[in-house]
Coordinates of C-alpha atoms in Angstrom, one line a residue:
M12 CA -31.6 -12.7 -39.8
K13 CA -31.2 -16.1 -41.5
W14 CA -34.3 -18.2 -42.4
S15 CA -36.3 -15.0 -42.6
W16 CA -38.5 -13.8 -45.6
K17 CA -39.5 -10.3 -46.5
I18 CA -43.2 -9.8 -46.4
G19 CA -43.3 -6.1 -47.0
S20 CA -42.2 -2.7 -45.9
V21 CA -43.7 0.2 -43.9
A22 CA -42.3 3.7 -43.8
G23 CA -39.2 2.5 -45.6
I24 CA -38.6 -0.3 -43.0
D25 CA -38.4 -3.8 -44.3
I26 CA -40.5 -6.4 -42.4
Y27 CA -39.5 -10.0 -42.3
V28 CA -41.1 -13.1 -40.9
H29 CA -38.9 -15.9 -39.4
G30 CA -39.4 -19.4 -40.7
T31 CA -40.2 -20.7 -37.2
F32 CA -43.4 -18.6 -37.4
A33 CA -44.8 -21.3 -39.7
I34 CA -44.1 -23.8 -37.0
L35 CA -46.2 -21.8 -34.5
L36 CA -49.1 -21.8 -36.9
A37 CA -48.7 -25.5 -37.6
W38 CA -48.6 -26.2 -33.9
I39 CA -51.9 -24.2 -33.3
A40 CA -53.6 -26.0 -36.2
L41 CA -52.4 -29.5 -35.0
S42 CA -53.4 -28.9 -31.4
H43 CA -56.9 -27.7 -32.3
A44 CA -57.3 -30.6 -34.7
R45 CA -56.4 -33.1 -32.1
A46 CA -58.9 -31.4 -29.7
G47 CA -61.6 -32.0 -32.3
A48 CA -62.1 -28.4 -33.4
A49 CA -63.9 -27.8 -36.7
L50 CA -62.0 -26.3 -39.7
P51 CA -63.6 -22.9 -39.5
E52 CA -62.6 -22.6 -35.8
I53 CA -59.0 -23.6 -36.6
V54 CA -58.8 -21.1 -39.5
G55 CA -60.3 -18.4 -37.2
D56 CA -57.8 -19.0 -34.4
M57 CA -54.9 -19.0 -36.9
A58 CA -56.2 -15.7 -38.4
F59 CA -56.4 -14.3 -34.8
V60 CA -52.7 -15.2 -34.3
V61 CA -51.8 -13.4 -37.5
L62 CA -53.7 -10.4 -36.3
V63 CA -51.9 -10.4 -33.0
F64 CA -48.6 -10.4 -34.8
A65 CA -49.8 -7.4 -36.9
I66 CA -50.2 -5.7 -33.6
V67 CA -46.6 -6.7 -32.8
V68 CA -45.5 -5.0 -36.0
L69 CA -47.3 -1.8 -34.9
H70 CA -45.5 -2.1 -31.6
E71 CA -42.1 -2.4 -33.3
L72 CA -42.9 0.4 -35.7
G73 CA -43.5 2.6 -32.6
H74 CA -39.9 2.0 -31.6
A75 CA -38.7 2.5 -35.2
L76 CA -40.5 5.8 -35.8
M77 CA -39.5 7.3 -32.5
A78 CA -35.9 6.3 -33.2
R79 CA -36.1 8.0 -36.5
R80 CA -37.0 11.3 -34.7
F81 CA -33.6 11.1 -33.0
G82 CA -31.7 10.2 -36.2
V83 CA -31.4 6.5 -35.6
R84 CA -32.3 4.3 -38.5
T85 CA -34.0 0.9 -38.2
K86 CA -32.5 -1.8 -40.3
D87 CA -35.5 -4.1 -40.3
I88 CA -38.2 -5.7 -38.2
T89 CA -38.4 -9.5 -37.9
L90 CA -41.4 -11.4 -36.6
L91 CA -40.5 -14.4 -34.4
P92 CA -42.9 -16.9 -32.7
I93 CA -42.1 -15.1 -29.3
G94 CA -42.6 -11.6 -30.7
G95 CA -41.0 -9.0 -32.9
L96 CA -37.4 -7.6 -33.2
A97 CA -36.6 -4.1 -34.5
R98 CA -32.9 -3.8 -35.3
L99 CA -31.7 -0.3 -34.8
E100 CA -28.6 0.8 -36.7
K101 CA -27.0 2.0 -33.4
L102 CA -27.9 2.9 -29.9
P103 CA -29.2 6.4 -29.3
E104 CA -26.5 8.7 -27.8
E105 CA -28.7 10.2 -25.1
P106 CA -30.3 8.1 -22.3
R107 CA -33.4 10.3 -22.6
H108 CA -33.7 9.3 -26.3
E109 CA -33.3 5.6 -25.5
L110 CA -36.0 6.0 -22.8
L111 CA -38.5 7.5 -25.2
I112 CA -37.7 4.9 -27.9
A113 CA -38.2 2.0 -25.5
L114 CA -41.5 3.4 -24.2
A115 CA -42.8 4.1 -27.7
G116 CA -43.7 0.4 -28.4
P117 CA -45.8 -0.1 -25.2
A118 CA -47.4 3.3 -25.8
V119 CA -48.7 2.0 -29.1
N120 CA -50.3 -1.0 -27.3
V121 CA -51.8 1.3 -24.7
A122 CA -53.2 3.6 -27.4
L123 CA -54.7 0.5 -29.2
A124 CA -56.2 -0.7 -25.9
V125 CA -57.9 2.6 -25.3
L126 CA -59.2 2.7 -28.9
L127 CA -60.6 -0.8 -28.5
I128 CA -62.4 0.2 -25.3
V129 CA -63.9 3.2 -27.1
V130 CA -65.2 0.8 -29.8
T131 CA -66.1 -2.1 -27.6
V132 CA -68.2 -0.4 -24.9
P133 CA -70.9 0.9 -27.2
L134 CA -71.2 -2.6 -28.8
A135 CA -71.4 -4.7 -25.7
Q136 CA -71.6 -4.6 -21.9
M137 CA -68.5 -3.6 -20.1
S138 CA -68.4 -7.1 -18.6
S139 CA -67.4 -8.5 -22.0
I140 CA -64.0 -7.0 -21.6
S141 CA -63.4 -8.9 -18.4
D142 CA -64.8 -12.0 -20.0
A143 CA -62.1 -11.7 -22.7
A144 CA -59.6 -13.4 -20.4
T145 CA -61.4 -16.6 -21.4
A146 CA -61.9 -18.0 -24.9
G147 CA -65.5 -17.0 -24.7
G148 CA -64.7 -13.2 -24.7
N149 CA -65.8 -11.3 -27.8
F150 CA -63.3 -10.6 -30.6
L151 CA -62.6 -6.9 -29.9
A152 CA -62.3 -7.5 -26.1
K153 CA -59.8 -10.3 -26.7
L154 CA -57.8 -7.8 -28.8
F155 CA -58.0 -5.4 -25.9
W156 CA -56.4 -7.9 -23.6
V157 CA -53.7 -8.7 -26.2
N158 CA -52.6 -5.1 -26.1
V159 CA -52.7 -4.9 -22.3
V160 CA -50.6 -8.1 -22.0
L161 CA -48.1 -6.9 -24.6
A162 CA -47.7 -3.6 -22.9
A163 CA -47.3 -5.1 -19.5
F164 CA -45.0 -8.0 -20.5
N165 CA -42.7 -5.7 -22.5
L166 CA -42.3 -3.4 -19.5
I167 CA -40.8 -6.1 -17.4
P168 CA -37.3 -4.7 -16.6
A169 CA -35.4 -7.5 -18.5
F170 CA -33.5 -7.4 -21.7
P171 CA -34.4 -7.8 -24.5
M172 CA -37.8 -6.5 -23.6
D173 CA -38.5 -2.8 -23.6
G174 CA -38.5 -2.6 -19.8
G175 CA -34.8 -3.6 -19.8
R176 CA -34.0 -0.7 -22.1
V177 CA -36.0 1.6 -19.9
L178 CA -34.1 0.4 -16.9
R179 CA -30.8 0.9 -18.8
A180 CA -31.7 4.4 -19.9
L181 CA -32.6 5.4 -16.3
L182 CA -29.4 3.9 -14.9
S183 CA -27.4 5.6 -17.7
M184 CA -28.4 9.0 -16.4
G185 CA -26.3 8.3 -13.3
T186 CA -23.5 6.0 -14.6
D187 CA -21.8 5.0 -17.8
R188 CA -23.7 2.9 -20.4
V189 CA -21.6 -0.3 -20.0
R190 CA -22.2 -0.4 -16.2
A191 CA -25.9 0.4 -16.7
T192 CA -26.2 -2.4 -19.3
E193 CA -24.5 -4.9 -17.0
I194 CA -26.9 -4.1 -14.2
A195 CA -29.9 -4.2 -16.4
A196 CA -28.7 -7.5 -18.0
A197 CA -28.2 -9.0 -14.5
V198 CA -31.8 -8.0 -13.5
G199 CA -33.0 -9.4 -16.8
Q200 CA -31.4 -12.8 -16.1
V201 CA -33.0 -12.9 -12.6
F202 CA -36.4 -12.4 -14.3
A203 CA -35.4 -15.1 -16.8
V204 CA -34.8 -17.6 -14.0
L205 CA -38.2 -16.7 -12.4
I206 CA -40.0 -17.0 -15.7
G207 CA -38.4 -20.3 -16.3
L208 CA -39.3 -21.7 -12.9
V209 CA -42.9 -20.6 -13.4
G210 CA -42.9 -22.1 -16.9
A211 CA -41.6 -25.5 -15.6
L212 CA -44.6 -25.6 -13.3
V213 CA -47.3 -24.0 -15.5
N214 CA -46.5 -23.8 -19.2
P215 CA -43.4 -25.1 -21.1
F216 CA -43.7 -22.2 -23.5
L217 CA -42.6 -19.9 -20.7
V218 CA -39.4 -21.8 -20.5
L219 CA -38.7 -20.9 -24.1
I220 CA -39.4 -17.3 -23.3
A221 CA -37.1 -17.5 -20.3
L222 CA -34.3 -18.8 -22.4
F223 CA -34.9 -16.0 -24.9
V224 CA -34.7 -13.4 -22.1
W225 CA -31.5 -15.0 -20.6
L226 CA -29.7 -15.1 -24.0
G227 CA -31.0 -11.6 -24.9
A228 CA -29.7 -10.1 -21.7
A229 CA -26.3 -11.7 -22.1
G230 CA -26.1 -10.7 -25.8
E231 CA -27.0 -7.1 -25.0
A232 CA -24.3 -6.8 -22.3
R233 CA -21.7 -8.4 -24.7
A234 CA -22.7 -6.1 -27.6
V235 CA -22.4 -2.9 -25.4
R236 CA -19.0 -4.1 -24.1
I237 CA -17.8 -4.6 -27.7
T238 CA -19.1 -1.2 -28.8
S239 CA -17.4 0.5 -25.8
S240 CA -14.1 -1.3 -26.6
L241 CA -14.2 -0.3 -30.2
A242 CA -15.2 3.4 -29.6
G243 CA -12.8 5.8 -31.2
V244 CA -10.7 3.0 -32.8
R245 CA -10.0 3.3 -36.5
V246 CA -9.7 0.4 -39.0
A247 CA -6.1 1.2 -39.7
R248 CA -5.2 0.2 -36.1
V249 CA -6.9 -3.2 -36.4
M250 CA -6.4 -4.2 -40.0
I251 CA -4.1 -7.0 -41.2
T252 CA -1.3 -5.6 -43.2
E253 CA 0.5 -8.8 -44.1
F254 CA -1.8 -10.5 -46.5
C255 CA -1.9 -12.0 -50.0
A256 CA -3.8 -10.5 -52.9
L257 CA -4.6 -12.3 -56.2
A258 CA -4.4 -11.0 -59.7
P259 CA -7.6 -11.5 -61.8
A260 CA -5.6 -13.6 -64.4
E261 CA -4.3 -16.1 -61.8
S262 CA -5.9 -19.5 -61.8
L263 CA -7.7 -21.2 -59.0
A264 CA -4.7 -23.5 -58.7
D265 CA -2.7 -20.5 -57.7
A266 CA -5.4 -19.5 -55.1
I267 CA -5.2 -23.0 -53.6
R268 CA -1.5 -22.7 -53.1
H269 CA -1.9 -19.5 -51.3
V270 CA -4.6 -21.0 -49.0
L271 CA -2.4 -24.0 -48.2
A272 CA 0.6 -21.8 -47.6
G273 CA -1.0 -19.7 -44.9
F274 CA -4.0 -19.0 -42.8
Q275 CA -5.9 -16.6 -45.2
H276 CA -9.2 -17.9 -46.6
D277 CA -10.6 -14.9 -48.5
F278 CA -8.4 -13.0 -51.0
P279 CA -8.9 -9.5 -52.5
V280 CA -8.5 -9.5 -56.2
V281 CA -6.4 -6.5 -57.2
E282 CA -5.2 -5.0 -60.5
G283 CA -3.1 -1.8 -60.5
G284 CA -3.7 -1.3 -56.8
K285 CA -7.5 -1.2 -57.3
V286 CA -9.8 -3.8 -55.7
L287 CA -11.8 -5.6 -58.3
G288 CA -13.5 -8.2 -56.1
M289 CA -13.1 -10.8 -53.5
L290 CA -12.4 -14.5 -53.8
T291 CA -14.0 -16.2 -50.8
R292 CA -13.3 -19.7 -49.7
Q293 CA -16.9 -20.7 -50.5
G294 CA -16.6 -19.1 -53.9
L295 CA -13.3 -20.9 -54.5
L296 CA -14.8 -24.3 -53.5
R297 CA -17.9 -23.8 -55.6
A298 CA -15.9 -22.8 -58.7
L299 CA -13.5 -25.7 -58.3
A300 CA -16.4 -28.2 -58.1
Q301 CA -17.9 -26.8 -61.3
F302 CA -14.9 -25.7 -63.5
G303 CA -11.7 -27.1 -62.1
T304 CA -8.4 -25.5 -61.2
D305 CA -7.7 -23.8 -64.5
L306 CA -10.5 -21.3 -64.2
P307 CA -9.1 -17.7 -63.8
V308 CA -9.8 -15.9 -60.5
R309 CA -11.8 -13.2 -62.2
S310 CA -14.4 -15.7 -63.1
A311 CA -14.8 -17.0 -59.6
M312 CA -14.5 -13.8 -57.6
N313 CA -17.4 -11.7 -56.2
P314 CA -17.2 -8.3 -58.0
N315 CA -19.8 -6.8 -55.6
V316 CA -17.3 -6.6 -52.7
Q317 CA -17.7 -4.1 -49.9
V318 CA -14.6 -2.2 -49.0
V319 CA -13.8 -0.2 -45.8
Q320 CA -11.8 3.0 -45.5
A321 CA -8.7 2.8 -43.3
T322 CA -9.9 6.0 -41.6
E323 CA -13.4 4.5 -40.8
M324 CA -14.3 3.5 -37.3
V325 CA -13.9 -0.2 -36.5
E326 CA -17.3 -0.2 -34.8
Q327 CA -18.9 0.5 -38.2
A328 CA -16.8 -2.0 -40.1
Y329 CA -17.5 -4.7 -37.5
A330 CA -21.3 -4.2 -37.9
R331 CA -21.0 -4.5 -41.7
L332 CA -18.8 -7.6 -41.4
Q333 CA -21.6 -9.3 -39.3
E334 CA -24.2 -8.6 -42.1
I335 CA -22.3 -9.8 -45.2
D336 CA -21.6 -13.3 -46.3
C337 CA -17.8 -12.8 -46.5
R338 CA -15.9 -12.7 -43.2
S339 CA -13.3 -10.3 -44.6
M340 CA -13.3 -6.9 -46.2
P341 CA -10.5 -5.1 -48.1
V342 CA -9.3 -1.9 -46.5
V343 CA -8.5 1.0 -48.8
Y344 CA -6.8 4.3 -48.4
E345 CA -7.1 6.9 -51.2
G346 CA -8.5 4.2 -53.5
R347 CA -5.7 1.7 -53.0
L348 CA -5.6 -1.6 -51.1
V349 CA -3.7 -1.3 -47.8
G350 CA -5.0 -4.2 -45.7
I351 CA -7.9 -6.5 -44.9
V352 CA -10.1 -6.6 -41.8
T353 CA -11.8 -9.8 -40.6
L354 CA -14.1 -10.8 -37.8
E355 CA -11.3 -12.9 -36.3
N356 CA -8.8 -10.1 -36.0
V357 CA -11.4 -7.7 -34.6
A358 CA -12.2 -10.4 -32.0
E359 CA -8.5 -10.7 -31.2
F360 CA -8.2 -6.9 -30.8
L361 CA -11.2 -7.1 -28.4
M362 CA -9.6 -9.9 -26.4
F363 CA -6.3 -8.0 -26.0
A364 CA -8.2 -4.8 -25.2
S365 CA -10.2 -6.6 -22.5
A366 CA -7.0 -8.2 -21.0
T367 CA -5.3 -4.8 -20.9
Q368 CA -8.3 -3.2 -19.1
R369 CA -8.3 -5.9 -16.5
S370 CA -4.5 -5.5 -15.8
G371 CA -5.0 -1.7 -15.4

């Protein structure tokens, strides 16, 4: 995710924090300062927020480690001001597996809440746990309530919360995944409207959460429809076969002529049928600004280009295209260049596939 910085890794899973997290800490510090809080109190509250997000990391690790049990890899975990996001490499095949993965995060919070009760009760009166709902509650009791709220909130049956995935998994046991996702997404958007209405009356921050839930539900439904449409389709069926390739000795002036003569923006650099690199539009513009039109293509290309096999599934290629800087990938068969695949032509394939399904 853009504007995110890696802060470490756990169990081989990279953990990132989004830049907007700093805005949250700054807002907390500013609001406390305007209220006349002393510096130690401000620092303590900011440290508590960081600790809460450490709990969020444990929650997301619960999902990731359960997913690993079923052979699903987690790409990374990103901390956002409204929570955490664990990006799974793919959806689990079995609804039962998705159910267990979705429940693993809240289960971590429940386990932590039980542990905090065990620790808190001997140290203070039981009433201190109920007092934790206010700012005056003791530290461990407030952490107890954090875990209770995280578990309860995430079990709301609305994407992208865990409850939405639980609902989808249960529905998938009786219908196909696309239909189950559409139903769960619609339920999620209903909850988003309700949360937004409450937020408009009580707390503007809830409006932000409502927007996140609405967009998350719509995004999940769209992603599953795309996955369904691309299922079983190989790259050879979608790739562009009429394209221009550049030789490494050609100049940037030659590349400009090719750009102006057609619609292609990224060019595979090929020698003897082998892909040596990729000259992207950004790379071309950057090299032109620095070195002029006489620079050979080999000096401006990106040699660390990703290639895709013609026999590979489009779903996998599409996922890779969304993660790399270049919007195009060369397609090879038996080591030789046979085409290119772009986000645009995959989108066109999906558009025509959707139209065909509606007409049928």
